[in-house]
Amino acid sequence: MNKGEARSIAVVGLGYVGLPIAVAFGKIGPVVGFDVNKKKIEELQKGIDRTGEVSKEDLGLAQVRYTSEPADLKSTNFIIVAVPTPINDALQPDLTALQKASELIGRNLSRGAIV
């Protein structure tokens, strides 16, 4: 990123952690909120948060463009990854969602972007 270049943020994963982060940054400036769950995106576009983490008012105030299109990540230069890493009975994390998100981001990463 060059000095003076506009900074743009994306949050990948709009669950209990990612959505509040996207909304908080969205109160300051435009944010791309990405999730692979198209139904979740449709609900967020209508102001519905099934996690209950963010109020309808805050969803309306935030400048978040909700999308499930990976190519929309190309317009951003800071990407925050907030996908689930649940643990199993042996207390080992399941990194599947993180691996898939990393691959998706890698295919849609702009030169100089920070993840």
XYZ file of C-alpha atoms in Angstrom:
115
model
C 0.000 0.000 0.000
C 1.333 3.413 -0.923
C 1.411 6.404 1.395
C -1.810 8.359 1.051
C -3.667 5.427 -0.509
C -7.155 4.914 0.891
C -7.398 2.085 3.380
C -10.219 -0.378 2.991
C -11.144 -3.190 5.356
C -12.798 -6.555 4.851
C -13.955 -8.933 7.554
C -14.175 -12.580 6.496
C -16.613 -14.543 8.645
C -19.646 -12.702 10.015
C -20.475 -14.715 13.112
C -20.262 -13.915 16.817
C -16.804 -12.358 16.436
C -16.621 -11.097 12.865
C -19.928 -9.256 12.664
C -19.308 -6.972 15.676
C -15.827 -6.210 14.289
C -17.239 -5.351 10.849
C -19.916 -3.134 12.382
C -17.428 -1.347 14.676
C -15.126 -0.513 11.759
C -18.196 0.276 9.636
C -19.103 3.095 12.011
C -15.815 4.763 11.052
C -15.730 4.034 7.322
C -16.725 1.598 4.589
C -16.174 -2.119 5.215
C -16.702 -5.242 3.135
C -18.350 -7.927 5.266
C -17.862 -11.358 3.665
C -19.406 -14.694 4.552
C -19.880 -17.854 2.475
C -23.401 -18.280 3.894
C -25.648 -16.524 1.363
C -28.702 -16.724 3.627
C -26.772 -14.935 6.395
C -25.774 -12.220 3.918
C -29.401 -11.747 2.820
C -30.497 -11.460 6.456
C -27.765 -8.958 7.317
C -28.722 -6.857 4.293
C -32.239 -6.740 5.800
C -30.884 -5.764 9.219
C -31.297 -9.197 10.816
C -28.511 -10.570 13.030
C -29.320 -14.108 14.182
C -26.327 -14.120 16.563
C -27.882 -11.326 18.620
C -24.471 -9.651 18.925
C -25.374 -6.450 17.048
C -28.537 -4.366 17.303
C -30.648 -3.584 14.240
C -29.865 0.098 14.847
C -26.099 -0.513 14.773
C -26.452 -2.658 11.647
C -28.223 0.283 10.011
C -25.620 2.831 11.105
C -22.583 0.872 9.948
C -21.208 1.289 6.433
C -20.854 -2.443 5.781
C -21.386 -3.939 2.340
C -22.425 -7.533 3.028
C -21.403 -10.003 0.343
C -20.763 -13.648 -0.405
C -18.814 -12.827 -3.577
C -15.096 -13.584 -3.058
C -14.090 -11.122 -5.798
C -15.328 -8.267 -3.579
C -12.286 -8.860 -1.367
C -10.031 -7.599 -4.176
C -11.115 -4.014 -3.460
C -9.728 -4.142 0.090
C -6.228 -3.872 1.499
C -6.768 -5.022 5.107
C -8.497 -8.353 5.699
C -9.530 -9.584 9.126
C -10.265 -13.320 9.337
C -12.887 -14.313 11.921
C -13.959 -17.837 11.090
C -14.776 -20.575 13.601
C -12.117 -22.962 14.900
C -14.111 -25.281 17.156
C -12.314 -27.837 19.289
C -13.018 -31.564 19.353
C -13.187 -33.928 22.345
C -9.379 -34.121 22.394
C -9.250 -30.297 22.631
C -7.720 -30.060 19.155
C -8.968 -27.176 16.979
C -10.699 -27.915 13.689
C -8.901 -25.590 11.281
C -10.965 -26.517 8.215
C -12.819 -23.181 8.044
C -9.562 -21.266 8.508
C -7.847 -23.254 5.753
C -10.763 -22.710 3.349
C -10.913 -19.003 4.182
C -7.156 -18.669 3.645
C -7.382 -20.324 0.236
C -10.324 -18.130 -0.781
C -8.549 -14.976 0.381
C -5.338 -16.011 -1.381
C -7.194 -16.289 -4.678
C -8.703 -12.816 -4.216
C -5.905 -10.901 -2.524
C -4.761 -7.541 -3.857
C -1.043 -6.875 -4.111
C 0.209 -5.349 -0.861
C -2.875 -6.289 1.139
C -2.456 -7.270 4.777
C -4.266 -10.282 6.260
